[in-house]
Structure formats: C-alpha cells, structure tokens
Amino acid sequence: MTHNPVEKTPVTLLGLGGMGTALARAWLAAGHPLTVWNRTPARAAALAAEGAHVAHSAAEAVAANTLVVVCLLDDASVGEVLTGTDLADRDVVNLTTGTPAQARARAAWALDRGARYLDGGIMAVPGMIGVPEAGGYVFYSGSPELFERHRTTLGVPAGTTYVGEDAGFAALHDVALLSAMYGMFAGAAHAFALVRREDIDPVAFAPLLADWLVAMAPAVHQTADHLRTGDYTTDVASPLAMQVAGTPTFLSTAAEQGVSPELLSPYFALMRRRLAEGGGDEDLTGVVDLLVR
Ligand code: NDP
C-alpha cells in the first residue's frame, strides 16, 4: 500500500534570532520544507543540520517560496532586508513587533511591490513556540484570504487569532494586551514593595497576590459591557465614590511602609477627576474616557 503524505507548505523565514529560531524549529519538526536566511549566517548553522535550506541572501530566500515569514528586530530592519528582494506574488507574513501605523505602512509598501500581506503580533516567548499546551498564540491582521490560505501552516508554531482586515490591528491588540500586563506588573511591584521590609516571605506572599489578580481579572468584562452600552452604572459593586474615599488608606499605608506612591498616584488622580466630573455611581470604566484624548 502506498503512503500519500499531505504536502506541507514550504516556508521561507527571514530572521533567526531567539524567536525566529524557535519558529524555524517548529516548522521543521512538523515536516515543512524550510528556507532560512539571517544577516549573521552563523545563526543558521544548527538549523541547516536539522534540515533547513540556508539561503545566501534574503533575495534568494524570498525567491525560494511563496510564503515568506519575517521575524526581525523591528520595522526598520524589515525595510532594510526586504528592500533588496522581489516581493511580486509573495505572501508576506510579518511577525516583527511594531506599531499599528508601522504595520499599515508596511502593508501598503508590500502591496505596492506586488505582495499580499498579513501582519502578526506574537503573544509568546520563544520557549512557548511549538508547545501548544503553553498557550502562546499570534494575533494576525490584514488580508483575510491570506490568513485562510496559510492558517494551518501558521498554526504550527503557535495558535492563531485573526483580528481583522486592518493590518494595524494585530499590533494594536498585541500592544494593548502587553500594556495591561505592565499595569499588572506595576501593581505587583507596589504590593511587593509594601511587604518588602517586613517579616513576610515573598515566596509565601506571591501565590496570594497571583490568586487575587486572577480573581479580579474578569472585571474587564464588566468594563467592556459598560463601554458597549455607554451606561457605566449598571451592576456596580464598588462605586467610584467609595473607592476614592478609600484611596487615602492606600497612600497612608505606602507612607507608613516607606514606599513611593509613584505607581499608584497617577491612577488615583484619574479616579478623583472622574469623581469630580460626577461619576460617583460608576465603577472605574470612566477612566478609559479620560485617557482617550
Ligand atoms: P533577537 O534580538 O533575538 O533577533 C533579532 C533578529 O533581527 C536577528 O535575526 C537579527 O540578525 C535581525 N536583525 C536585527 N537588525 C537587523 C538588520 N538591520 N538587518 C537584518 N537583520 C537584522 O530578537 P527575537 O528573535 O527575539 O525577536 C524577533 C521579533 O519577535 C521582534 O520583533 C520581537 O519583538 C518579536 N517577539 C519576540 C519575543 C521574545 O520573547 N523573544 C516575544 C514576542 C515577540 P542578526 O542575527 O544578524 O543580529
């Protein structure tokens, strides 16, 4: 009986940094023919031994396959590398982190050169690539046809989440989620600082902190409902007026513990502004509107 293996889409990958190398290994492990190129050729040597074809130039790598994945340092390096290549009729998938405006400009730039374009924002670190249970995924935006065509191949290194035809949306989702993460890290830093000088083991404190953050995270769903309806007073459990009344306790505790309030104070200032504008019966959704200039 003859075996008829499903043809795996050949992939070209430009950029073999920490992330690019992880992507390369995932496609190789899944049996995709892979052509790679990196500015510093030495980084390709191990992958060559694992079965990748190493191109001598970016132009040669782009010419090798229709699907061209780019994972370089930043948008400037993408421009530098792709400028010397022929992008006509290529399916360019750019996984390089950038701003939404950079993604939109890069999409128009690629289209001008005859390519189709999809932008990506990687929500994973290299160790999560090729490890489905790690939960990493990539936001994609841009050509819906391109996403559908390569969905299976793109799903090999990590999950795929398509967020719209606007090429800037993947970057916007990426940065929005990471911005929220920094807010969470800022809160955690303040919490650790409060207990830092006491006889409290940070290792015992950490699970309490993590569990609390997880318990509070679903509050974003109510924020979303409020933003959608425009009524910020529905099902409010902790009115802004009550929360603002409590802020001196937080600031006094910080002072007692010798901790700078510099991470908390800007948020409290926004809460007070919203209260002064008459938002006392709302929860914290009104802060969103204060930030949108
Ligand atoms: P690295 O710093 O490890 O690698 C950078 C890559 O870009 C290398 O291949 C480097 O080539 C290349 N490069 C830089 N400048 C130029 C240039 N001017 N011309 C040609 N090539 C250039 O970064 P990562 O691989 O970790 O990250 C790649 C992308 O993935 C980034 O946009 C990053 O934000 C994103 N990302 C990374 C994550 C991570 O945890 N690592 C997580 C999520 C996204 P050379 O080897 O020659 O220096």
Coordinates of C-alpha atoms and ligand atoms in Angstrom, one line a residue:
M1 CA 0.0 0.0 0.0
T2 CA 1.4 3.4 -0.9
H3 CA 1.5 6.1 1.6
N4 CA 0.3 9.5 0.4
P5 CA 1.6 12.1 2.9
V6 CA -0.2 15.5 2.9
E7 CA 2.0 18.1 1.2
K8 CA 3.3 20.6 3.8
T9 CA 3.5 24.2 2.6
P10 CA 7.2 25.3 2.1
V11 CA 8.1 28.3 4.2
T12 CA 10.8 30.9 3.9
L13 CA 11.8 32.5 7.1
L14 CA 13.9 35.7 7.4
G15 CA 15.4 36.3 10.8
L16 CA 16.9 33.7 13.1
G17 CA 17.0 35.5 16.5
G18 CA 15.6 33.8 19.6
M19 CA 12.1 34.0 18.2
G20 CA 12.9 33.2 14.5
T21 CA 14.9 30.1 15.5
A22 CA 12.0 28.8 17.6
L23 CA 9.6 29.3 14.7
A24 CA 12.1 27.6 12.4
R25 CA 12.3 24.5 14.6
A26 CA 8.6 24.2 14.9
W27 CA 8.1 24.2 11.1
L28 CA 11.0 21.7 10.7
A29 CA 9.6 19.4 13.4
A30 CA 6.2 19.5 11.6
G31 CA 7.8 18.5 8.3
H32 CA 7.5 21.8 6.4
P33 CA 10.3 22.4 3.8
L34 CA 12.0 25.5 5.2
T35 CA 14.4 28.0 3.7
V36 CA 16.0 30.4 6.1
W37 CA 18.2 33.5 5.9
N38 CA 19.8 35.5 8.7
R39 CA 22.1 38.6 8.5
T40 CA 24.6 36.8 10.6
P41 CA 25.0 33.4 8.8
A42 CA 26.4 31.5 11.8
R43 CA 23.0 31.5 13.4
A44 CA 21.7 29.3 10.6
A45 CA 24.3 26.6 11.0
A46 CA 22.4 24.5 13.6
L47 CA 19.2 24.7 11.6
A48 CA 21.0 23.5 8.5
A49 CA 22.0 20.4 10.4
E50 CA 18.3 20.0 11.3
G51 CA 17.2 20.1 7.7
A52 CA 16.7 23.7 6.8
H53 CA 17.9 25.1 3.5
V54 CA 20.1 28.1 4.1
A55 CA 19.8 30.8 1.5
H56 CA 22.9 33.0 0.8
S57 CA 20.8 36.2 0.6
A58 CA 17.4 37.5 1.6
A59 CA 16.6 37.8 -2.1
E60 CA 17.4 34.1 -2.7
A61 CA 15.3 33.1 0.3
V62 CA 12.3 35.2 -0.8
A63 CA 12.6 33.7 -4.3
A64 CA 12.5 30.2 -2.9
N65 CA 8.9 30.1 -1.6
T66 CA 5.6 31.9 -2.0
L67 CA 5.1 32.1 1.8
V68 CA 7.6 34.4 3.3
V69 CA 7.6 34.9 7.1
V70 CA 9.6 37.7 8.5
C71 CA 10.7 37.9 12.1
L72 CA 13.3 40.6 12.5
L73 CA 14.2 43.0 15.3
D74 CA 12.0 46.0 14.2
D75 CA 10.2 47.6 11.3
A76 CA 13.4 49.4 10.2
S77 CA 15.2 46.0 9.8
V78 CA 12.2 44.6 7.9
G79 CA 12.5 47.6 5.4
E80 CA 16.3 47.1 5.1
V81 CA 16.0 43.3 4.5
L82 CA 13.0 43.3 2.1
T83 CA 14.2 46.2 0.0
G84 CA 16.6 44.1 -1.9
T85 CA 14.1 41.3 -2.7
D86 CA 11.5 40.7 -5.3
L87 CA 8.2 40.6 -3.5
A88 CA 6.0 40.2 -6.6
D89 CA 3.3 37.5 -5.9
R90 CA 4.7 36.6 -2.5
D91 CA 2.6 36.0 0.6
V92 CA 4.4 38.1 3.2
V93 CA 3.6 37.4 6.9
N94 CA 5.4 39.9 9.1
L95 CA 5.7 38.7 12.7
T96 CA 8.1 41.5 13.7
T97 CA 6.8 43.6 16.6
G98 CA 5.9 47.2 15.6
T99 CA 3.3 49.9 16.0
P100 CA -0.1 49.8 14.2
A101 CA 0.9 52.6 12.0
Q102 CA 4.1 50.8 11.0
A103 CA 2.1 47.7 10.2
R104 CA -0.3 49.7 8.0
A105 CA 2.5 51.4 6.2
R106 CA 4.4 48.1 5.7
A107 CA 1.2 46.5 4.3
A108 CA 0.8 49.4 1.8
W109 CA 4.6 49.2 1.0
A110 CA 4.4 45.4 0.4
L111 CA 1.2 45.7 -1.7
D112 CA 3.0 48.3 -3.9
R113 CA 5.6 45.7 -4.6
G114 CA 3.0 43.1 -5.7
A115 CA 2.9 41.1 -2.5
R116 CA 0.0 40.0 -0.3
Y117 CA 0.4 41.0 3.3
L118 CA -0.5 39.7 6.8
D119 CA 0.8 41.3 10.0
G120 CA 1.3 39.3 13.2
G121 CA 1.8 40.1 16.9
I122 CA 3.4 37.2 18.8
M123 CA 1.9 36.6 22.2
A124 CA 4.5 34.1 23.4
V125 CA 8.1 33.9 24.3
P126 CA 10.4 31.5 22.3
G127 CA 10.0 28.7 24.8
M128 CA 6.3 28.6 24.2
I129 CA 6.7 28.2 20.4
G130 CA 5.9 24.7 19.2
V131 CA 4.4 23.8 22.6
P132 CA 0.6 24.0 22.1
E133 CA -0.1 23.4 25.8
A134 CA 1.9 26.5 26.7
G135 CA -1.0 28.6 25.4
G136 CA 1.1 31.0 23.2
Y137 CA -0.6 32.4 20.1
V138 CA -0.2 35.0 17.4
F139 CA -2.6 37.8 16.5
Y140 CA -3.0 38.2 12.8
S141 CA -4.5 41.1 10.8
G142 CA -4.6 42.1 7.1
S143 CA -5.7 40.0 4.1
P144 CA -8.4 37.6 5.2
E145 CA -7.7 35.4 2.2
L146 CA -4.1 35.1 3.0
F147 CA -4.9 34.2 6.6
E148 CA -7.3 31.4 5.4
R149 CA -4.8 30.1 2.9
H150 CA -2.0 29.7 5.4
R151 CA -4.0 29.2 8.6
T152 CA -2.8 25.6 9.0
T153 CA 0.9 26.4 8.4
L154 CA 0.8 29.5 10.6
G155 CA -0.8 27.4 13.3
V156 CA 2.2 25.1 13.6
P157 CA 4.4 27.3 15.9
A158 CA 1.5 28.7 18.0
G159 CA -2.2 29.3 18.0
T160 CA -3.7 31.8 15.6
T161 CA -6.2 34.6 16.3
Y162 CA -7.3 36.7 13.4
V163 CA -8.4 40.2 14.5
G164 CA -9.4 41.9 11.2
E165 CA -8.6 43.2 7.8
D166 CA -6.9 46.4 9.1
A167 CA -3.2 45.4 9.0
G168 CA -2.6 47.5 12.2
F169 CA -5.0 45.5 14.4
A170 CA -2.6 42.7 15.2
A171 CA 0.0 45.2 16.5
L172 CA -2.7 47.1 18.3
H173 CA -4.1 44.0 20.1
D174 CA -0.5 42.9 20.9
V175 CA 0.4 46.3 22.5
A176 CA -2.9 46.7 24.2
L177 CA -2.5 43.3 26.0
L178 CA 1.1 43.9 26.9
S179 CA 0.2 47.4 28.2
A180 CA -2.3 45.8 30.5
M181 CA 0.4 43.4 31.6
Y182 CA 2.7 46.3 32.5
G183 CA -0.1 47.7 34.6
M184 CA -0.4 44.4 36.4
F185 CA 3.4 44.2 36.9
A186 CA 3.3 47.8 38.2
G187 CA 0.7 46.8 40.8
A188 CA 2.6 43.7 41.8
A189 CA 5.8 45.7 42.2
H190 CA 3.9 48.1 44.6
A191 CA 2.5 45.2 46.5
F192 CA 5.9 43.5 47.0
A193 CA 7.4 46.9 48.0
L194 CA 4.7 47.2 50.7
V195 CA 5.8 43.9 52.4
R196 CA 9.5 44.2 51.5
R197 CA 10.9 45.3 54.8
E198 CA 8.6 43.1 56.9
D199 CA 9.0 39.5 58.1
I200 CA 6.8 38.4 55.2
D201 CA 8.3 35.7 52.9
P202 CA 7.8 37.0 49.3
V203 CA 7.5 33.3 48.2
A204 CA 4.6 32.8 50.6
F205 CA 3.1 36.2 49.5
A206 CA 3.3 35.5 45.8
P207 CA 0.5 32.9 45.5
L208 CA -1.8 35.2 47.4
L209 CA -1.0 38.0 45.0
A210 CA -1.3 35.8 41.9
D211 CA -4.7 34.4 43.0
W212 CA -6.0 37.9 43.8
L213 CA -5.0 39.2 40.3
V214 CA -6.7 36.2 38.7
A215 CA -9.9 36.7 40.8
M216 CA -10.0 40.4 39.8
A217 CA -9.2 39.9 36.1
P218 CA -12.8 39.1 35.0
A219 CA -13.7 42.7 35.9
V220 CA -12.6 43.6 32.4
H221 CA -15.8 42.0 31.1
Q222 CA -18.0 44.5 33.0
T223 CA -15.8 47.3 31.7
A224 CA -16.4 46.1 28.2
D225 CA -20.2 45.9 28.8
H226 CA -20.2 49.4 30.1
L227 CA -18.2 50.7 27.2
R228 CA -20.6 49.0 24.7
T229 CA -23.8 50.3 26.3
G230 CA -22.5 53.7 27.4
D231 CA -24.1 53.1 30.9
Y232 CA -21.3 52.9 33.4
T233 CA -23.6 52.5 36.4
T234 CA -25.0 49.0 35.6
D235 CA -24.3 46.3 38.3
V236 CA -21.7 48.4 40.0
A237 CA -20.5 46.6 43.2
S238 CA -17.9 49.2 44.2
P239 CA -18.9 52.7 43.3
L240 CA -16.2 55.2 42.4
A241 CA -17.1 57.5 45.3
M242 CA -16.5 54.7 47.8
Q243 CA -13.2 53.7 46.0
V244 CA -11.9 57.3 46.0
A245 CA -12.8 57.6 49.7
G246 CA -10.6 54.6 50.3
T247 CA -7.5 56.0 48.5
P248 CA -6.0 57.8 51.5
T249 CA -5.7 54.4 53.2
F250 CA -3.6 53.2 50.3
L251 CA -1.4 56.3 50.3
S252 CA -1.0 56.4 54.1
T253 CA -0.1 52.7 54.1
A254 CA 2.5 53.4 51.4
A255 CA 3.9 56.2 53.5
E256 CA 3.9 54.1 56.7
Q257 CA 5.8 51.4 54.9
G258 CA 8.3 53.8 53.3
V259 CA 7.1 53.0 49.8
S260 CA 6.9 55.6 47.0
P261 CA 3.3 56.0 45.7
E262 CA 4.6 56.9 42.2
L263 CA 2.9 53.9 40.5
L264 CA -0.4 54.3 42.3
S265 CA -0.8 58.1 42.3
P266 CA -1.5 58.6 38.6
Y267 CA -4.4 56.1 38.6
F268 CA -5.8 57.6 41.8
A269 CA -5.6 61.1 40.2
L270 CA -7.7 59.9 37.3
M271 CA -10.3 58.3 39.7
R272 CA -10.6 61.6 41.5
R273 CA -11.0 63.5 38.2
R274 CA -13.8 61.2 37.1
L275 CA -15.5 61.6 40.5
A276 CA -15.2 65.4 40.3
E277 CA -17.0 65.2 36.9
G278 CA -19.9 63.4 38.5
G279 CA -19.0 59.7 38.1
G280 CA -19.5 58.7 41.7
D281 CA -22.1 56.0 40.9
E282 CA -19.9 54.4 38.2
D283 CA -17.2 51.9 38.7
L284 CA -13.8 52.5 37.1
T285 CA -14.9 52.5 33.4
G286 CA -14.8 56.3 33.2
V287 CA -11.1 56.3 33.4
V288 CA -11.0 54.9 29.9
D289 CA -12.6 58.1 28.6
L290 CA -10.2 60.3 30.5
L291 CA -7.3 58.6 28.8
V292 CA -8.7 58.9 25.2
R293 CA -7.6 62.3 24.1
Ligands
NDP1 P1 16.6 38.9 18.5 O1 17.2 40.2 19.0 O2 17.0 37.6 19.2 O3 16.9 38.8 16.9 C1 16.8 39.9 16.1 C2 16.9 39.4 14.7 O4 16.8 40.5 13.8 C3 18.2 38.7 14.3 O5 17.9 37.7 13.3 C4 19.0 39.8 13.8 O6 20.0 39.4 12.9 C5 17.9 40.5 13.0 N1 18.3 41.9 12.7 C6 18.3 43.0 13.5 N2 18.6 44.1 12.8 C7 18.8 43.7 11.5 C8 19.1 44.4 10.4 N3 19.3 45.8 10.4 N4 19.2 43.8 9.2 C9 18.9 42.4 9.2 N5 18.6 41.7 10.2 C10 18.5 42.3 11.4 O7 15.0 39.1 18.6 P2 13.9 37.9 18.6 O8 14.2 36.9 17.6 O9 13.7 37.5 20.0 O10 12.6 38.8 18.2 C11 12.3 39.0 16.8 C12 10.9 39.7 16.8 O11 10.0 38.9 17.5 C13 11.0 41.1 17.4 O12 10.2 42.0 16.7 C14 10.4 40.8 18.8 O13 9.8 42.0 19.4 C15 9.4 39.7 18.5 N6 9.0 39.0 19.7 C16 10.0 38.4 20.5 C17 9.6 37.8 21.6 C18 10.7 37.2 22.5 O14 10.4 36.9 23.7 N7 11.9 37.0 22.0 C19 8.2 37.7 22.1 C20 7.3 38.3 21.2 C21 7.7 38.9 20.0 P3 21.5 39.1 13.5 O15 21.4 37.7 14.0 O16 22.3 39.2 12.3 O17 21.8 40.1 14.5

